[in-house]
CSV table of C-alpha atoms in Angstrom, one decimal:
chain,number,residue,atom,x,y,z
A,1,MET,CA,-31.7,121.7,-111.1
A,2,SER,CA,-31.6,118.2,-111.5
A,3,ALA,CA,-29.4,116.4,-109.3
A,4,PRO,CA,-31.3,114.3,-106.6
A,5,ARG,CA,-28.7,112.8,-105.3
A,6,ARG,CA,-27.8,115.9,-103.7
A,7,VAL,CA,-28.4,116.2,-99.8
A,8,ARG,CA,-29.0,118.6,-97.2
A,9,LEU,CA,-26.5,117.9,-94.4
A,10,THR,CA,-25.3,119.6,-91.6
A,11,PRO,CA,-21.8,121.2,-92.3
A,12,GLU,CA,-20.5,118.6,-88.7
A,13,ALA,CA,-22.6,115.1,-90.9
A,14,ARG,CA,-21.1,116.5,-94.4
A,15,ARG,CA,-17.4,116.7,-92.5
A,16,ALA,CA,-18.2,113.0,-91.0
A,17,GLN,CA,-19.2,111.8,-94.5
A,18,LEU,CA,-16.9,112.7,-96.1
A,19,ILE,CA,-13.5,111.4,-93.7
A,20,LYS,CA,-16.6,107.7,-93.3
A,21,LEU,CA,-16.2,107.9,-97.2
A,22,GLY,CA,-12.2,108.7,-97.3
A,23,VAL,CA,-11.6,106.5,-94.5
A,24,GLU,CA,-14.0,103.6,-96.4
A,25,MET,CA,-11.3,104.4,-99.5
A,26,LEU,CA,-8.5,103.6,-98.1
A,27,ALA,CA,-9.4,100.2,-97.0
A,28,THR,CA,-7.8,99.2,-100.3
A,29,ARG,CA,-5.9,102.3,-101.8
A,30,THR,CA,-3.1,104.5,-99.6
A,31,LEU,CA,-3.2,108.1,-98.6
A,32,ASP,CA,-1.1,109.2,-102.2
A,33,GLU,CA,-4.1,107.3,-103.5
A,34,LEU,CA,-7.1,108.9,-102.4
A,35,SER,CA,-7.9,112.4,-104.5
A,36,VAL,CA,-9.7,114.7,-103.0
A,37,GLU,CA,-11.6,114.2,-106.7
A,38,LEU,CA,-12.2,110.7,-105.8
A,39,ILE,CA,-14.1,111.2,-102.3
A,40,ALA,CA,-16.0,114.4,-104.0
A,41,GLN,CA,-17.1,112.4,-106.9
A,42,ALA,CA,-18.3,110.0,-104.5
A,43,ALA,CA,-20.1,111.8,-102.2
A,44,GLY,CA,-21.9,113.6,-104.8
A,45,ILE,CA,-20.2,117.1,-104.2
A,46,SER,CA,-18.3,119.1,-106.3
A,47,ARG,CA,-14.6,119.4,-105.1
A,48,GLY,CA,-15.0,122.9,-104.2
A,49,LEU,CA,-17.5,122.3,-101.6
A,50,LEU,CA,-15.5,119.7,-100.0
A,51,PHE,CA,-12.5,123.0,-99.5
A,52,HIS,CA,-15.7,124.0,-97.9
A,53,TYR,CA,-15.6,121.3,-94.9
A,54,PHE,CA,-11.7,121.2,-94.6
A,55,ALA,CA,-8.6,123.7,-95.2
A,56,SER,CA,-6.6,121.7,-97.2
A,57,LYS,CA,-6.2,118.4,-98.5
A,58,GLN,CA,-3.2,117.8,-95.7
A,59,GLU,CA,-6.8,118.7,-93.1
A,60,PHE,CA,-8.6,116.2,-94.9
A,61,HIS,CA,-6.2,113.4,-95.3
A,62,LEU,CA,-5.1,113.8,-92.3
A,63,GLU,CA,-8.7,113.6,-91.0
A,64,VAL,CA,-9.2,110.1,-92.4
A,65,ALA,CA,-5.6,109.0,-90.9
A,66,ARG,CA,-6.7,109.8,-87.6
A,67,ALA,CA,-10.0,107.7,-88.3
A,68,ALA,CA,-8.7,104.9,-89.7
A,69,ALA,CA,-6.8,104.6,-87.1
A,70,GLY,CA,-9.1,105.0,-84.4
A,71,GLU,CA,-11.5,102.1,-85.9
A,72,MET,CA,-8.5,99.7,-85.7
A,73,ILE,CA,-8.0,100.6,-82.2
A,74,ARG,CA,-11.6,100.1,-81.9
A,75,ARG,CA,-11.8,96.7,-83.8
A,76,THR,CA,-8.8,95.8,-81.8
A,77,GLU,CA,-10.1,95.9,-78.1
A,78,PRO,CA,-9.1,93.8,-75.7
A,79,ASP,CA,-11.8,91.8,-73.7
A,80,LEU,CA,-10.4,91.8,-70.6
A,81,ALA,CA,-12.9,90.3,-68.8
A,82,LEU,CA,-11.3,87.3,-70.7
A,83,PRO,CA,-8.4,85.5,-69.5
A,84,PRO,CA,-5.2,87.7,-70.1
A,85,VAL,CA,-3.9,85.1,-73.0
A,86,GLU,CA,-7.3,84.1,-74.3
A,87,ALA,CA,-7.4,88.6,-74.0
A,88,LEU,CA,-4.6,88.7,-76.1
A,89,ARG,CA,-4.9,86.1,-78.6
A,90,LYS,CA,-8.6,87.7,-79.1
A,91,ALA,CA,-6.9,90.8,-79.8
A,92,LEU,CA,-4.9,89.4,-82.3
A,93,ASP,CA,-6.8,87.7,-84.8
A,94,ALA,CA,-9.2,91.0,-84.6
A,95,PHE,CA,-5.4,92.7,-85.9
A,96,VAL,CA,-5.1,89.9,-88.6
A,97,ALA,CA,-9.3,90.2,-90.0
A,98,TYR,CA,-8.3,94.5,-89.5
A,99,VAL,CA,-5.3,94.0,-91.8
A,100,GLU,CA,-6.9,91.0,-93.9
A,101,ASP,CA,-10.4,94.1,-94.0
A,102,ASN,CA,-7.9,96.7,-95.0
A,103,PRO,CA,-4.8,96.4,-97.0
A,104,ASP,CA,-3.4,99.2,-97.9
A,105,SER,CA,-4.8,101.6,-94.4
A,106,TYR,CA,-2.4,100.1,-93.0
A,107,LYS,CA,0.1,100.7,-95.4
A,108,SER,CA,-1.0,104.1,-95.0
A,109,LEU,CA,-0.2,105.0,-91.4
A,110,VAL,CA,3.1,102.9,-91.6
A,111,ARG,CA,4.0,105.5,-94.3
A,112,GLY,CA,2.8,108.6,-93.1
A,113,ALA,CA,4.4,107.8,-89.8
A,114,ALA,CA,8.2,107.5,-92.1
A,115,SER,CA,7.0,110.8,-94.2
A,116,GLY,CA,8.2,113.8,-92.9
A,117,ASP,CA,4.4,115.3,-92.0
A,118,VAL,CA,5.1,116.0,-88.2
A,119,GLU,CA,1.1,115.4,-87.4
A,120,MET,CA,1.2,111.8,-89.3
A,121,ARG,CA,3.6,110.6,-87.7
A,122,ALA,CA,1.7,111.9,-83.9
A,123,ILE,CA,-1.1,109.7,-85.2
A,124,PHE,CA,1.0,107.1,-85.5
A,125,ASP,CA,3.1,107.9,-82.9
A,126,ALA,CA,-0.3,107.8,-80.5
A,127,THR,CA,-1.8,104.5,-82.1
A,128,ARG,CA,1.5,102.4,-81.0
A,129,ALA,CA,1.1,103.9,-77.7
A,130,THR,CA,-2.7,102.5,-77.9
A,131,MET,CA,-1.5,99.4,-78.6
A,132,ALA,CA,1.4,98.7,-75.7
A,133,GLN,CA,-0.3,100.2,-73.5
A,134,ARG,CA,-3.0,97.3,-73.6
A,135,ILE,CA,-0.3,94.8,-74.0
A,136,ILE,CA,1.0,96.1,-71.0
A,137,VAL,CA,-2.5,95.7,-69.3
A,138,VAL,CA,-2.2,92.7,-70.4
A,139,LEU,CA,1.5,91.5,-69.1
A,140,ASP,CA,0.3,92.7,-65.6
A,141,GLN,CA,-2.2,91.0,-65.7
A,142,LEU,CA,0.0,87.7,-66.3
A,143,GLY,CA,2.1,88.5,-63.9
A,144,PHE,CA,5.3,90.5,-65.2
A,145,THR,CA,6.8,93.0,-63.4
A,146,LEU,CA,7.5,95.6,-66.4
A,147,SER,CA,11.2,96.7,-65.8
A,148,GLU,CA,12.2,99.0,-68.5
A,149,ARG,CA,13.8,96.6,-71.0
A,150,ALA,CA,10.6,95.0,-70.8
A,151,SER,CA,8.4,97.4,-71.7
A,152,LEU,CA,10.8,98.2,-74.8
A,153,ALA,CA,10.3,94.5,-75.4
A,154,VAL,CA,6.3,95.5,-75.7
A,155,HIS,CA,7.3,98.6,-77.6
A,156,GLY,CA,9.2,95.7,-79.9
A,157,TRP,CA,6.9,93.2,-80.1
A,158,VAL,CA,3.7,95.5,-81.9
A,159,ALA,CA,6.6,96.1,-84.9
A,160,TYR,CA,7.1,92.5,-84.4
A,161,VAL,CA,3.0,91.4,-84.9
A,162,GLU,CA,2.7,93.8,-87.5
A,163,GLU,CA,5.4,93.1,-90.0
A,164,CYS,CA,4.8,89.0,-89.5
A,165,VAL,CA,0.9,90.0,-90.1
A,166,VAL,CA,1.9,92.0,-92.8
A,167,ARG,CA,4.0,89.6,-94.5
A,168,TRP,CA,1.8,87.1,-93.8
A,169,ILE,CA,-0.8,88.3,-95.7
A,170,ALA,CA,1.7,89.6,-98.8
A,171,GLY,CA,1.9,86.1,-98.5
A,172,SER,CA,5.3,87.6,-99.6
A,173,GLY,CA,8.5,85.7,-100.1
A,174,ALA,CA,7.4,82.2,-100.3
A,175,GLU,CA,6.1,79.9,-102.8
A,176,GLY,CA,3.2,77.6,-101.8
A,177,GLU,CA,2.8,79.0,-98.6
A,178,THR,CA,0.7,77.4,-96.7
A,179,LEU,CA,1.2,78.8,-93.6
A,180,GLY,CA,-3.2,79.7,-92.3
A,181,ARG,CA,-4.4,81.8,-90.0
A,182,GLU,CA,-4.6,79.9,-86.3
A,183,ALA,CA,-0.6,79.1,-86.9
A,184,VAL,CA,0.2,82.6,-87.4
A,185,LEU,CA,-1.9,83.3,-84.6
A,186,ASP,CA,-0.9,80.8,-81.9
A,187,MET,CA,3.1,82.1,-82.6
A,188,LEU,CA,1.9,86.3,-82.5
A,189,THR,CA,0.3,84.8,-79.0
A,190,LYS,CA,2.9,82.7,-77.4
A,191,SER,CA,6.3,85.5,-78.5
A,192,LEU,CA,4.8,87.9,-76.2
A,193,PRO,CA,5.2,86.0,-73.4
A,194,ALA,CA,8.5,85.1,-75.1
A,195,VAL,CA,10.1,88.6,-76.0
A,196,ALA,CA,9.0,89.7,-72.1
A,197,LEU,CA,11.0,87.3,-71.2
A,198,ALA,CA,13.8,87.5,-73.2
A,199,ALA,CA,14.0,91.2,-71.9
A,200,SER,CA,13.5,90.1,-68.0
A,201,ASP,CA,16.1,88.1,-65.8
A,202,GLY,CA,15.7,84.6,-63.9
A,203,GLU,CA,11.9,83.7,-65.1
A,204,ILE,CA,12.5,80.8,-67.3
A,205,GLY,CA,10.0,79.1,-65.7
A,206,THR,CA,7.5,82.0,-65.8
A,207,LEU,CA,7.3,81.7,-70.4
A,208,VAL,CA,7.9,77.7,-69.3
A,209,GLU,CA,4.8,77.4,-67.9
A,210,ILE,CA,2.6,80.6,-70.1
A,211,LEU,CA,4.0,78.9,-73.3
A,212,THR,CA,2.4,75.7,-71.7
A,213,ALA,CA,-0.5,76.7,-71.1
A,214,THR,CA,-1.3,78.4,-74.4
A,215,GLU,CA,0.7,75.6,-76.7
A,216,GLN,CA,-2.2,73.8,-79.2
A,217,PRO,CA,-1.8,71.3,-81.9
A,218,THR,CA,-1.1,73.8,-84.8
A,219,THR,CA,1.1,72.5,-88.0
B,1,MET,CA,42.6,130.2,-112.6
B,2,SER,CA,42.6,130.3,-108.5
B,3,ALA,CA,40.6,127.3,-107.9
B,4,PRO,CA,43.5,125.1,-106.2
B,5,ARG,CA,40.6,122.4,-104.9
B,6,ARG,CA,39.7,121.2,-107.8
B,7,VAL,CA,41.1,118.5,-108.4
B,8,ARG,CA,41.0,116.0,-111.6
B,9,LEU,CA,39.2,112.7,-110.7
B,10,THR,CA,38.7,110.1,-113.3
B,11,PRO,CA,34.8,109.5,-113.7
B,12,GLU,CA,34.8,106.4,-111.8
B,13,ALA,CA,36.8,108.0,-108.6
B,14,ARG,CA,33.7,111.2,-108.9
B,15,ARG,CA,31.0,108.6,-108.7
B,16,ALA,CA,32.8,107.1,-105.9
B,17,GLN,CA,33.2,110.0,-104.1
B,18,LEU,CA,30.1,112.2,-104.2
B,19,ILE,CA,28.5,108.5,-103.5
B,20,LYS,CA,30.8,108.5,-100.2
B,21,LEU,CA,30.8,111.7,-99.8
B,22,GLY,CA,25.8,111.8,-99.2
B,23,VAL,CA,26.6,108.5,-97.2
B,24,GLU,CA,28.6,110.5,-94.7
B,25,MET,CA,26.4,113.5,-95.0
B,26,LEU,CA,23.3,110.8,-94.5
B,27,ALA,CA,24.2,109.7,-91.0
B,28,THR,CA,23.3,113.8,-89.4
B,29,ARG,CA,20.8,114.2,-92.0
B,30,THR,CA,17.4,112.5,-94.3
B,31,LEU,CA,17.9,112.1,-98.0
B,32,ASP,CA,14.4,115.3,-98.3
B,33,GLU,CA,17.6,116.9,-95.9
B,34,LEU,CA,20.4,115.9,-99.0
B,35,SER,CA,20.9,118.8,-101.0
B,36,VAL,CA,22.5,118.3,-104.1
B,37,GLU,CA,23.9,121.9,-103.9
B,38,LEU,CA,25.6,120.5,-100.3
B,39,ILE,CA,27.5,117.8,-102.0
B,40,ALA,CA,28.8,119.6,-104.0
B,41,GLN,CA,29.6,121.8,-102.1
B,42,ALA,CA,31.4,119.8,-99.5
B,43,ALA,CA,33.2,117.8,-103.0
B,44,GLY,CA,34.4,121.6,-104.4
B,45,ILE,CA,32.3,121.3,-107.3
B,46,SER,CA,29.7,122.7,-109.1
B,47,ARG,CA,25.8,121.8,-109.1
B,48,GLY,CA,25.8,121.2,-113.5
B,49,LEU,CA,29.2,119.2,-113.2
B,50,LEU,CA,27.1,116.4,-110.5
B,51,PHE,CA,24.6,116.2,-113.1
B,52,HIS,CA,27.2,115.1,-115.3
B,53,TYR,CA,27.9,112.1,-113.1
B,54,PHE,CA,24.5,111.3,-111.9
B,55,ALA,CA,21.2,111.5,-114.6
B,56,SER,CA,18.8,113.2,-111.4
B,57,LYS,CA,18.3,113.6,-107.8
B,58,GLN,CA,16.6,110.8,-107.9
B,59,GLU,CA,19.7,108.8,-109.3
B,60,PHE,CA,22.5,109.2,-107.0
B,61,HIS,CA,19.8,109.9,-104.3
B,62,LEU,CA,19.5,106.2,-105.3
B,63,GLU,CA,22.7,105.7,-105.4
B,64,VAL,CA,23.9,107.2,-101.2
B,65,ALA,CA,20.8,104.8,-100.0
B,66,ARG,CA,22.0,101.7,-101.7
B,67,ALA,CA,25.9,102.5,-100.7
B,68,ALA,CA,24.6,103.1,-96.9
B,69,ALA,CA,23.0,99.6,-96.8
B,70,GLY,CA,25.6,98.2,-97.7
B,71,GLU,CA,27.9,100.2,-95.5
B,72,MET,CA,25.6,98.5,-92.9
B,73,ILE,CA,24.7,95.1,-93.6
B,74,ARG,CA,29.2,94.3,-93.9
B,75,ARG,CA,29.6,96.6,-90.3
B,76,THR,CA,26.9,94.0,-89.3
B,77,GLU,CA,27.8,90.6,-90.9
B,78,PRO,CA,28.3,88.1,-87.7
B,79,ASP,CA,31.8,86.8,-87.8
B,80,LEU,CA,30.7,82.6,-87.8
B,81,ALA,CA,33.9,81.5,-86.7
B,82,LEU,CA,31.9,82.1,-83.4
B,83,PRO,CA,29.8,80.2,-81.4
B,84,PRO,CA,26.6,80.9,-82.3
B,85,VAL,CA,24.8,82.8,-79.3
B,86,GLU,CA,28.2,84.6,-79.4
B,87,ALA,CA,27.9,85.4,-83.0
B,88,LEU,CA,24.7,87.1,-82.7
B,89,ARG,CA,25.2,89.1,-79.7
B,90,LYS,CA,28.6,91.0,-81.5
B,91,ALA,CA,26.4,91.0,-84.9
B,92,LEU,CA,23.6,92.8,-82.9
B,93,ASP,CA,26.1,95.1,-81.0
B,94,ALA,CA,27.4,95.8,-84.4
B,95,PHE,CA,24.0,97.5,-85.4
B,96,VAL,CA,23.6,99.1,-82.6
B,97,ALA,CA,26.9,100.8,-82.7
B,98,TYR,CA,26.1,101.8,-87.0
B,99,VAL,CA,22.7,103.0,-85.4
B,100,GLU,CA,24.2,105.3,-82.7
B,101,ASP,CA,27.3,106.4,-85.6
B,102,ASN,CA,24.0,107.4,-88.5
B,103,PRO,CA,21.2,108.5,-86.5
B,104,ASP,CA,19.3,109.5,-89.7
B,105,SER,CA,20.6,107.3,-92.3
B,106,TYR,CA,18.4,104.1,-91.5
B,107,LYS,CA,15.7,106.6,-90.8
B,108,SER,CA,16.4,107.7,-94.3
B,109,LEU,CA,16.2,103.2,-95.6
B,110,VAL,CA,12.8,102.7,-93.7
B,111,ARG,CA,11.5,106.4,-95.1
B,112,GLY,CA,12.4,105.1,-98.7
B,113,ALA,CA,11.1,101.6,-98.2
B,114,ALA,CA,7.3,103.7,-97.0
B,115,SER,CA,7.4,105.8,-99.9
B,116,GLY,CA,6.3,104.9,-102.9
B,117,ASP,CA,9.9,104.9,-104.8
B,118,VAL,CA,9.7,100.8,-106.1
B,119,GLU,CA,13.9,101.5,-106.4
B,120,MET,CA,14.2,102.7,-102.8
B,121,ARG,CA,11.6,99.8,-102.0
B,122,ALA,CA,13.7,97.4,-103.1
B,123,ILE,CA,17.0,98.2,-101.8
B,124,PHE,CA,15.3,98.1,-98.0
B,125,ASP,CA,13.8,95.1,-98.9
B,126,ALA,CA,17.6,93.5,-100.2
B,127,THR,CA,18.8,94.5,-96.8
B,128,ARG,CA,15.8,93.0,-95.3
B,129,ALA,CA,16.2,90.0,-96.5
B,130,THR,CA,19.9,89.6,-96.4
B,131,MET,CA,19.6,90.3,-92.7
B,132,ALA,CA,16.7,88.1,-91.8
B,133,GLN,CA,19.2,85.3,-94.0
B,134,ARG,CA,21.6,85.8,-91.5
B,135,ILE,CA,19.8,85.6,-89.1
B,136,ILE,CA,18.3,81.8,-89.9
B,137,VAL,CA,21.4,80.7,-90.6
B,138,VAL,CA,22.7,81.4,-87.1
B,139,LEU,CA,19.3,79.8,-86.1
B,140,ASP,CA,20.6,76.6,-88.5
B,141,GLN,CA,23.3,76.7,-86.0
B,142,LEU,CA,21.4,76.3,-82.9
B,143,GLY,CA,19.7,73.0,-83.4
B,144,PHE,CA,16.3,74.8,-84.8
B,145,THR,CA,14.7,73.4,-87.7
B,146,LEU,CA,13.4,76.1,-90.1
B,147,SER,CA,9.5,75.8,-91.0
B,148,GLU,CA,7.2,78.4,-92.3
B,149,ARG,CA,6.5,79.6,-89.0
B,150,ALA,CA,10.0,80.0,-87.5
B,151,SER,CA,11.7,82.3,-91.0
B,152,LEU,CA,8.4,84.6,-90.8
B,153,ALA,CA,9.1,85.0,-87.4
B,154,VAL,CA,12.4,85.9,-88.3
B,155,HIS,CA,10.8,88.4,-90.3
B,156,GLY,CA,9.1,90.0,-87.3
B,157,TRP,CA,12.5,89.4,-85.2
B,158,VAL,CA,13.8,92.0,-87.6
B,159,ALA,CA,11.8,94.5,-87.4
B,160,TYR,CA,11.6,94.1,-84.0
B,161,VAL,CA,15.3,94.7,-83.3
B,162,GLU,CA,15.1,97.5,-85.4
B,163,GLU,CA,12.3,99.0,-83.4
B,164,CYS,CA,14.3,98.6,-80.3
B,165,VAL,CA,17.2,100.6,-80.9
B,166,VAL,CA,15.9,103.1,-83.1
B,167,ARG,CA,13.5,103.7,-79.8
B,168,TRP,CA,16.4,103.2,-77.4
B,169,ILE,CA,18.9,105.2,-79.2
B,170,ALA,CA,16.0,108.1,-79.3
B,171,GLY,CA,15.5,107.4,-75.4
B,172,SER,CA,12.1,108.2,-76.3
B,173,GLY,CA,9.1,107.7,-74.3
B,174,ALA,CA,10.7,107.1,-70.5
B,175,GLU,CA,12.0,109.5,-68.2
B,176,GLY,CA,15.0,109.1,-66.8
B,177,GLU,CA,16.2,106.1,-69.3
B,178,THR,CA,18.7,104.3,-67.3
B,179,LEU,CA,19.5,101.0,-69.6
B,180,GLY,CA,22.5,100.1,-70.3
B,181,ARG,CA,24.1,98.8,-73.8
B,182,GLU,CA,24.8,95.7,-72.0
B,183,ALA,CA,21.2,95.1,-70.9
B,184,VAL,CA,19.8,96.5,-74.5
B,185,LEU,CA,21.9,93.7,-76.2
B,186,ASP,CA,21.1,91.0,-73.6
B,187,MET,CA,17.5,91.2,-74.3
B,188,LEU,CA,17.9,91.3,-78.3
B,189,THR,CA,20.2,88.4,-78.0
B,190,LYS,CA,17.2,86.2,-76.0
B,191,SER,CA,14.5,87.5,-78.2
B,192,LEU,CA,15.7,85.8,-81.5
B,193,PRO,CA,16.0,81.9,-79.8
B,194,ALA,CA,12.6,83.3,-77.9
B,195,VAL,CA,10.5,84.3,-80.7
B,196,ALA,CA,11.8,81.2,-83.0
B,197,LEU,CA,10.8,79.1,-80.3
B,198,ALA,CA,7.1,80.7,-79.5
B,199,ALA,CA,7.0,79.7,-83.9
B,200,SER,CA,7.9,76.2,-82.7
B,201,ASP,CA,6.0,73.4,-81.8
B,202,GLY,CA,7.1,71.7,-78.2
B,203,GLU,CA,10.5,72.8,-78.3
B,204,ILE,CA,10.6,74.5,-75.1
B,205,GLY,CA,13.7,72.5,-73.7
B,206,THR,CA,16.2,73.4,-76.7
B,207,LEU,CA,14.9,77.4,-75.8
B,208,VAL,CA,15.4,77.3,-71.9
B,209,GLU,CA,19.1,75.6,-73.0
B,210,ILE,CA,19.5,78.4,-74.9
B,211,LEU,CA,18.3,80.9,-72.4
B,212,THR,CA,20.2,79.7,-69.7
B,213,ALA,CA,23.1,79.7,-71.8
B,214,THR,CA,23.0,83.3,-73.2
B,215,GLU,CA,21.9,84.2,-69.2
B,216,GLN,CA,24.3,87.4,-68.1
B,217,PRO,CA,23.7,89.3,-65.1
B,218,THR,CA,22.9,92.3,-66.1
B,219,THR,CA,20.2,95.3,-64.8
């Protein structure tokens, strides 16, 4: 018996350890690439033992996706003690940092959502709903009455931010891309009141005020 | 020999017929649900004969996806003879109509893009790029200088429109949803100059003008 790395853990602790490992490995590979063998090896246990803790590969993948989504949500929580625009900007900053640190996790979530898997889709929908709901709180603080249209706009805006950030980080499409991080944060911050206003009637004055207030000398 | 439905077609015509059938059936089912058996049956040919025209199910699916994307692009082409804002609104109207008529085709494209399949991804990327490129032409006519940021914003805006339209058509999330089609078209039309401005510096006056010009009495 010369396996010193094998540590005895409670079932809960072992499950948590395996999920944590999965989330870490997901940062730079998609769920499809996250094999059970790889995880078992990293944890120093056998493939068979892993299935003692998870009923199936599918269950393991769901738990990893759920934990990854939870981590993203925690890291991007807006600080409501700050002025609204600043809270929004900091939350966006945290989101950009999250995607930078985990270039593949987010892709996995999106893929899961697009797949036929109902439970995966539920995780993604819940994540998006949480993000949209937070934004609705910020908009409320900015003084926007949230009509049905404005609420639709907020959901669309979450997709807007995702697309811009993923695209900016991938640096896709542009040769000699030089867009700085602050410039991106600036455009994302301003785009929220912009689309909210585009979904409202006759509040152009309010938008101008907000855009002017968030205007910063960026290039 | 009592099979009167079996019509002799040239190989090109037969391929085109099968792809056309696939596109039609894709409107209300996803690619995953589009079985080769179903198509062969609808065309009145054997499953084996279908594989005489397509090397694999994968090749058939790719051709169907490509044709569906092509149809969407054709249907949503902006009429550049119109004033820019009107051209934009009509193109958005056509996009909404396309998603209404083909509730599942679009989902298939998005799923294909999210899947690991490189060729599927290429079809989706080309479709998005075409849509973004058209918008860049409209923005150019509206007098916006397209900075790197504005170009990023346009790509994000395409995702914004997709999310809003798919969500609106699904009627998801809202009980008693009453948002009318004109109200949605109005918000989508205004959101383009709004995000473009949010991605620019110091052109607030221009935005106000454009928003005011597109303002319509909607609820």
